[in-house]
Amino acid sequence: MRLVVTGRDGQVAASLLEAGQAAAGVEVIAIGRPQLDLSRPDTVIEAIAAAKPDAVVSAAAYTAVDQAEDEPDLAFAVNAVGAGKVAQAAALLGVPVIHLSTDYVFDGTKDAAYVETDATAPASVYGASKLAGEQAVASANPRHLILRTAWVYSPFGKNFVKTMLRLAADRDEIAVVADQWGNPTSALDIADAILHAAAQLHDGAATSGIYHLTGTGEANWSGFARHILDTSRVLGGPWARVRDIATMDYPTKARRPANSRLSSAKFADVFGWRAPDWRQSTGAVVHRLLAGETKQALTA
């Protein structure tokens, strides 16, 4: 199976490339700018067709959440129009598309974990653009998996785990928001899940639709930070105290959901795959970063 993933420099694409190298019978090809530029829809179909995929993973996105408030046209061009073009390209080639979406399609006011049938109500331009992308993908290609995920980290790119380790190397104390809850999710686990689901989708054994895909278990941001830094200290890495603060103490241009928890039960039931506990996956990423296994490590 040849899996083509958009967003060559993203965490999921990098994780998929790594996972593909270890998986028998799977070839993962990542494509990105300038060959494929979601802000230029005319580049999408040609670039994907040239890669001759058996399935397409739509992972490229505009992810600058706060900046999107000032650049709504660009956010929608990439996350909605561009995502739709990727799905259309896959449909024209007769192959399925797996599209990555986000917890930000919800407003975060629910008291429990969100399920796929809950009403969407994005509270930011970024969330609205990703919701529009879901709708465009579903309309363009009937063979689709839309995977909503959240709080993504990995040994690659920029993410919360690497930020905490970097800050701990320079500070004695780090202030972290304690009133936002979610499911920390390793991109390495997302890649494993995608390979698992893609094989079933390619064979026609999977059901198209929307699924939630996150790490198992929940945390607030400060608890996530403490686990990262406590793990680092045990491994001989940097450590700092974590001080709880409220969202109002750390204002941002875009409103973040207070509750980003997603139930992944549907994905587990349909595909027979469940992510490890987030603490286990976080520990593995921290270990890799401190061991220097990833290029540019904490500074990337």
PDB file of C-alpha atoms in Angstrom, residues 148-290:
ATOM      1  CA  ARG A 148     -10.446  14.643  15.097  1.00  0.00           C
ATOM      2  CA  THR A 149      -7.472  14.761  17.410  1.00  0.00           C
ATOM      3  CA  ALA A 150      -6.088  17.123  20.060  1.00  0.00           C
ATOM      4  CA  TRP A 151      -3.041  18.279  22.028  1.00  0.00           C
ATOM      5  CA  VAL A 152      -0.621  16.709  19.563  1.00  0.00           C
ATOM      6  CA  TYR A 153       3.075  16.313  20.450  1.00  0.00           C
ATOM      7  CA  SER A 154       5.962  14.247  19.115  1.00  0.00           C
ATOM      8  CA  PRO A 155       9.757  14.222  18.752  1.00  0.00           C
ATOM      9  CA  PHE A 156       9.278  16.389  15.642  1.00  0.00           C
ATOM     10  CA  GLY A 157       8.454  20.027  14.991  1.00  0.00           C
ATOM     11  CA  LYS A 158       7.157  22.483  17.579  1.00  0.00           C
ATOM     12  CA  ASN A 159       4.910  21.250  20.361  1.00  0.00           C
ATOM     13  CA  PHE A 160       4.089  21.524  24.059  1.00  0.00           C
ATOM     14  CA  VAL A 161       6.453  18.776  25.238  1.00  0.00           C
ATOM     15  CA  LYS A 162       9.469  20.369  23.585  1.00  0.00           C
ATOM     16  CA  THR A 163       8.453  23.818  24.825  1.00  0.00           C
ATOM     17  CA  MET A 164       8.250  22.633  28.440  1.00  0.00           C
ATOM     18  CA  LEU A 165      11.656  20.960  28.262  1.00  0.00           C
ATOM     19  CA  ARG A 166      13.202  24.046  26.683  1.00  0.00           C
ATOM     20  CA  LEU A 167      11.720  26.406  29.263  1.00  0.00           C
ATOM     21  CA  ALA A 168      12.766  24.140  32.137  1.00  0.00           C
ATOM     22  CA  ALA A 169      16.356  24.390  31.007  1.00  0.00           C
ATOM     23  CA  ASP A 170      16.272  28.164  31.648  1.00  0.00           C
ATOM     24  CA  ARG A 171      13.743  28.678  34.460  1.00  0.00           C
ATOM     25  CA  ASP A 172      13.013  27.472  37.973  1.00  0.00           C
ATOM     26  CA  GLU A 173       9.245  27.850  37.570  1.00  0.00           C
ATOM     27  CA  ILE A 174       6.807  27.701  34.645  1.00  0.00           C
ATOM     28  CA  ALA A 175       3.245  29.040  34.799  1.00  0.00           C
ATOM     29  CA  VAL A 176       0.801  26.741  32.986  1.00  0.00           C
ATOM     30  CA  VAL A 177      -2.964  26.927  32.507  1.00  0.00           C
ATOM     31  CA  ALA A 178      -4.858  24.546  34.797  1.00  0.00           C
ATOM     32  CA  ASP A 179      -8.497  25.064  33.751  1.00  0.00           C
ATOM     33  CA  GLN A 180      -8.351  23.607  30.238  1.00  0.00           C
ATOM     34  CA  TRP A 181      -8.741  19.830  29.931  1.00  0.00           C
ATOM     35  CA  GLY A 182      -8.027  17.447  27.080  1.00  0.00           C
ATOM     36  CA  ASN A 183      -6.313  14.287  25.864  1.00  0.00           C
ATOM     37  CA  PRO A 184      -2.569  14.618  25.185  1.00  0.00           C
ATOM     38  CA  THR A 185      -1.935  12.727  21.936  1.00  0.00           C
ATOM     39  CA  SER A 186       1.338  11.507  20.483  1.00  0.00           C
ATOM     40  CA  ALA A 187       1.692  11.920  16.731  1.00  0.00           C
ATOM     41  CA  LEU A 188       3.551   8.599  16.812  1.00  0.00           C
ATOM     42  CA  ASP A 189       0.327   6.978  18.017  1.00  0.00           C
ATOM     43  CA  ILE A 190      -1.698   8.871  15.410  1.00  0.00           C
ATOM     44  CA  ALA A 191       0.603   7.486  12.715  1.00  0.00           C
ATOM     45  CA  ASP A 192       0.183   3.945  14.026  1.00  0.00           C
ATOM     46  CA  ALA A 193      -3.600   4.368  14.060  1.00  0.00           C
ATOM     47  CA  ILE A 194      -3.626   5.769  10.526  1.00  0.00           C
ATOM     48  CA  LEU A 195      -1.629   2.835   9.155  1.00  0.00           C
ATOM     49  CA  HIS A 196      -4.012   0.472  10.919  1.00  0.00           C
ATOM     50  CA  ALA A 197      -7.120   2.240   9.611  1.00  0.00           C
ATOM     51  CA  ALA A 198      -5.753   2.846   6.096  1.00  0.00           C
ATOM     52  CA  ALA A 199      -5.284  -0.866   5.522  1.00  0.00           C
ATOM     53  CA  GLN A 200      -8.929  -1.525   6.435  1.00  0.00           C
ATOM     54  CA  LEU A 201     -10.165   1.432   4.395  1.00  0.00           C
ATOM     55  CA  HIS A 202      -8.124   0.341   1.381  1.00  0.00           C
ATOM     56  CA  ASP A 203      -9.572  -3.176   1.607  1.00  0.00           C
ATOM     57  CA  GLY A 204     -13.106  -1.816   1.895  1.00  0.00           C
ATOM     58  CA  ALA A 205     -13.494  -3.197   5.415  1.00  0.00           C
ATOM     59  CA  ALA A 206     -13.879   0.172   7.166  1.00  0.00           C
ATOM     60  CA  THR A 207     -16.831   2.531   7.441  1.00  0.00           C
ATOM     61  CA  SER A 208     -16.383   6.097   6.225  1.00  0.00           C
ATOM     62  CA  GLY A 209     -17.226   8.930   8.581  1.00  0.00           C
ATOM     63  CA  ILE A 210     -16.020  11.058  11.467  1.00  0.00           C
ATOM     64  CA  TYR A 211     -13.979   9.535  14.289  1.00  0.00           C
ATOM     65  CA  HIS A 212     -12.224  10.895  17.352  1.00  0.00           C
ATOM     66  CA  LEU A 213      -8.630   9.781  17.824  1.00  0.00           C
ATOM     67  CA  THR A 214      -6.702  10.850  20.930  1.00  0.00           C
ATOM     68  CA  GLY A 215      -4.439   9.460  23.598  1.00  0.00           C
ATOM     69  CA  THR A 216      -6.108   7.426  26.324  1.00  0.00           C
ATOM     70  CA  GLY A 217      -6.767   9.341  29.541  1.00  0.00           C
ATOM     71  CA  GLU A 218      -7.157  13.033  30.258  1.00  0.00           C
ATOM     72  CA  ALA A 219      -5.207  15.888  31.812  1.00  0.00           C
ATOM     73  CA  ASN A 220      -5.158  19.633  32.183  1.00  0.00           C
ATOM     74  CA  TRP A 221      -2.237  21.568  30.712  1.00  0.00           C
ATOM     75  CA  SER A 222      -0.460  21.987  34.046  1.00  0.00           C
ATOM     76  CA  GLY A 223      -0.791  18.291  34.855  1.00  0.00           C
ATOM     77  CA  PHE A 224       0.551  17.464  31.410  1.00  0.00           C
ATOM     78  CA  ALA A 225       3.493  19.786  32.040  1.00  0.00           C
ATOM     79  CA  ARG A 226       4.236  18.224  35.437  1.00  0.00           C
ATOM     80  CA  HIS A 227       4.335  14.746  33.957  1.00  0.00           C
ATOM     81  CA  ILE A 228       6.687  15.891  31.196  1.00  0.00           C
ATOM     82  CA  LEU A 229       9.082  17.550  33.621  1.00  0.00           C
ATOM     83  CA  ASP A 230       8.921  14.830  36.279  1.00  0.00           C
ATOM     84  CA  THR A 231       9.751  12.285  33.583  1.00  0.00           C
ATOM     85  CA  SER A 232      12.602  14.488  32.401  1.00  0.00           C
ATOM     86  CA  ARG A 233      14.024  14.767  35.927  1.00  0.00           C
ATOM     87  CA  VAL A 234      14.017  10.991  36.372  1.00  0.00           C
ATOM     88  CA  LEU A 235      15.931  10.674  33.101  1.00  0.00           C
ATOM     89  CA  GLY A 236      18.463  13.330  34.105  1.00  0.00           C
ATOM     90  CA  GLY A 237      16.939  16.093  31.987  1.00  0.00           C
ATOM     91  CA  PRO A 238      15.762  19.618  32.852  1.00  0.00           C
ATOM     92  CA  TRP A 239      13.099  20.165  35.499  1.00  0.00           C
ATOM     93  CA  ALA A 240      11.167  23.162  36.851  1.00  0.00           C
ATOM     94  CA  ARG A 241       8.261  23.739  39.217  1.00  0.00           C
ATOM     95  CA  VAL A 242       4.869  24.150  37.517  1.00  0.00           C
ATOM     96  CA  ARG A 243       2.588  26.885  38.859  1.00  0.00           C
ATOM     97  CA  ASP A 244      -1.121  26.627  38.076  1.00  0.00           C
ATOM     98  CA  ILE A 245      -2.747  29.658  36.470  1.00  0.00           C
ATOM     99  CA  ALA A 246      -6.197  30.338  35.021  1.00  0.00           C
ATOM    100  CA  THR A 247      -6.980  30.905  31.372  1.00  0.00           C
ATOM    101  CA  MET A 248      -7.746  34.544  32.186  1.00  0.00           C
ATOM    102  CA  ASP A 249      -4.170  34.928  33.417  1.00  0.00           C
ATOM    103  CA  TYR A 250      -2.832  33.929  29.996  1.00  0.00           C
ATOM    104  CA  PRO A 251      -4.974  35.811  27.448  1.00  0.00           C
ATOM    105  CA  THR A 252      -4.841  34.775  23.795  1.00  0.00           C
ATOM    106  CA  LYS A 253      -6.444  36.269  20.702  1.00  0.00           C
ATOM    107  CA  ALA A 254      -8.376  33.080  19.930  1.00  0.00           C
ATOM    108  CA  ARG A 255     -10.539  31.467  22.581  1.00  0.00           C
ATOM    109  CA  ARG A 256      -9.467  27.960  23.582  1.00  0.00           C
ATOM    110  CA  PRO A 257     -12.031  25.311  24.588  1.00  0.00           C
ATOM    111  CA  ALA A 258     -12.089  24.716  28.352  1.00  0.00           C
ATOM    112  CA  ASN A 259     -12.988  21.098  27.620  1.00  0.00           C
ATOM    113  CA  SER A 260     -11.166  19.470  24.704  1.00  0.00           C
ATOM    114  CA  ARG A 261     -11.769  15.906  25.847  1.00  0.00           C
ATOM    115  CA  LEU A 262     -12.767  13.582  23.009  1.00  0.00           C
ATOM    116  CA  SER A 263     -14.080  10.037  23.345  1.00  0.00           C
ATOM    117  CA  SER A 264     -12.216   7.663  21.021  1.00  0.00           C
ATOM    118  CA  ALA A 265     -14.520   4.710  21.767  1.00  0.00           C
ATOM    119  CA  LYS A 266     -16.023   4.677  18.268  1.00  0.00           C
ATOM    120  CA  PHE A 267     -12.609   4.391  16.598  1.00  0.00           C
ATOM    121  CA  ALA A 268     -11.631   1.584  18.993  1.00  0.00           C
ATOM    122  CA  ASP A 269     -14.858  -0.291  18.294  1.00  0.00           C
ATOM    123  CA  VAL A 270     -14.670   0.016  14.498  1.00  0.00           C
ATOM    124  CA  PHE A 271     -10.940  -0.426  13.928  1.00  0.00           C
ATOM    125  CA  GLY A 272      -9.920  -2.496  16.942  1.00  0.00           C
ATOM    126  CA  TRP A 273      -7.194  -0.016  17.906  1.00  0.00           C
ATOM    127  CA  ARG A 274      -6.805   2.117  21.010  1.00  0.00           C
ATOM    128  CA  ALA A 275      -3.984   4.530  21.862  1.00  0.00           C
ATOM    129  CA  PRO A 276      -1.783   3.852  24.893  1.00  0.00           C
ATOM    130  CA  ASP A 277      -2.255   5.883  28.063  1.00  0.00           C
ATOM    131  CA  TRP A 278      -0.991   9.397  27.375  1.00  0.00           C
ATOM    132  CA  ARG A 279       1.545   9.157  30.210  1.00  0.00           C
ATOM    133  CA  GLN A 280       3.204   6.172  28.560  1.00  0.00           C
ATOM    134  CA  SER A 281       3.364   7.853  25.174  1.00  0.00           C
ATOM    135  CA  THR A 282       4.602  11.134  26.663  1.00  0.00           C
ATOM    136  CA  GLY A 283       7.351   9.311  28.520  1.00  0.00           C
ATOM    137  CA  ALA A 284       8.520   7.661  25.310  1.00  0.00           C
ATOM    138  CA  VAL A 285       8.742  11.011  23.502  1.00  0.00           C
ATOM    139  CA  VAL A 286      10.574  12.686  26.409  1.00  0.00           C
ATOM    140  CA  HIS A 287      13.050   9.804  26.458  1.00  0.00           C
ATOM    141  CA  ARG A 288      13.718  10.163  22.740  1.00  0.00           C
ATOM    142  CA  LEU A 289      14.208  13.907  22.985  1.00  0.00           C
ATOM    143  CA  LEU A 290      16.620  13.663  25.901  1.00  0.00           C
TER     144      LEU A 290
END
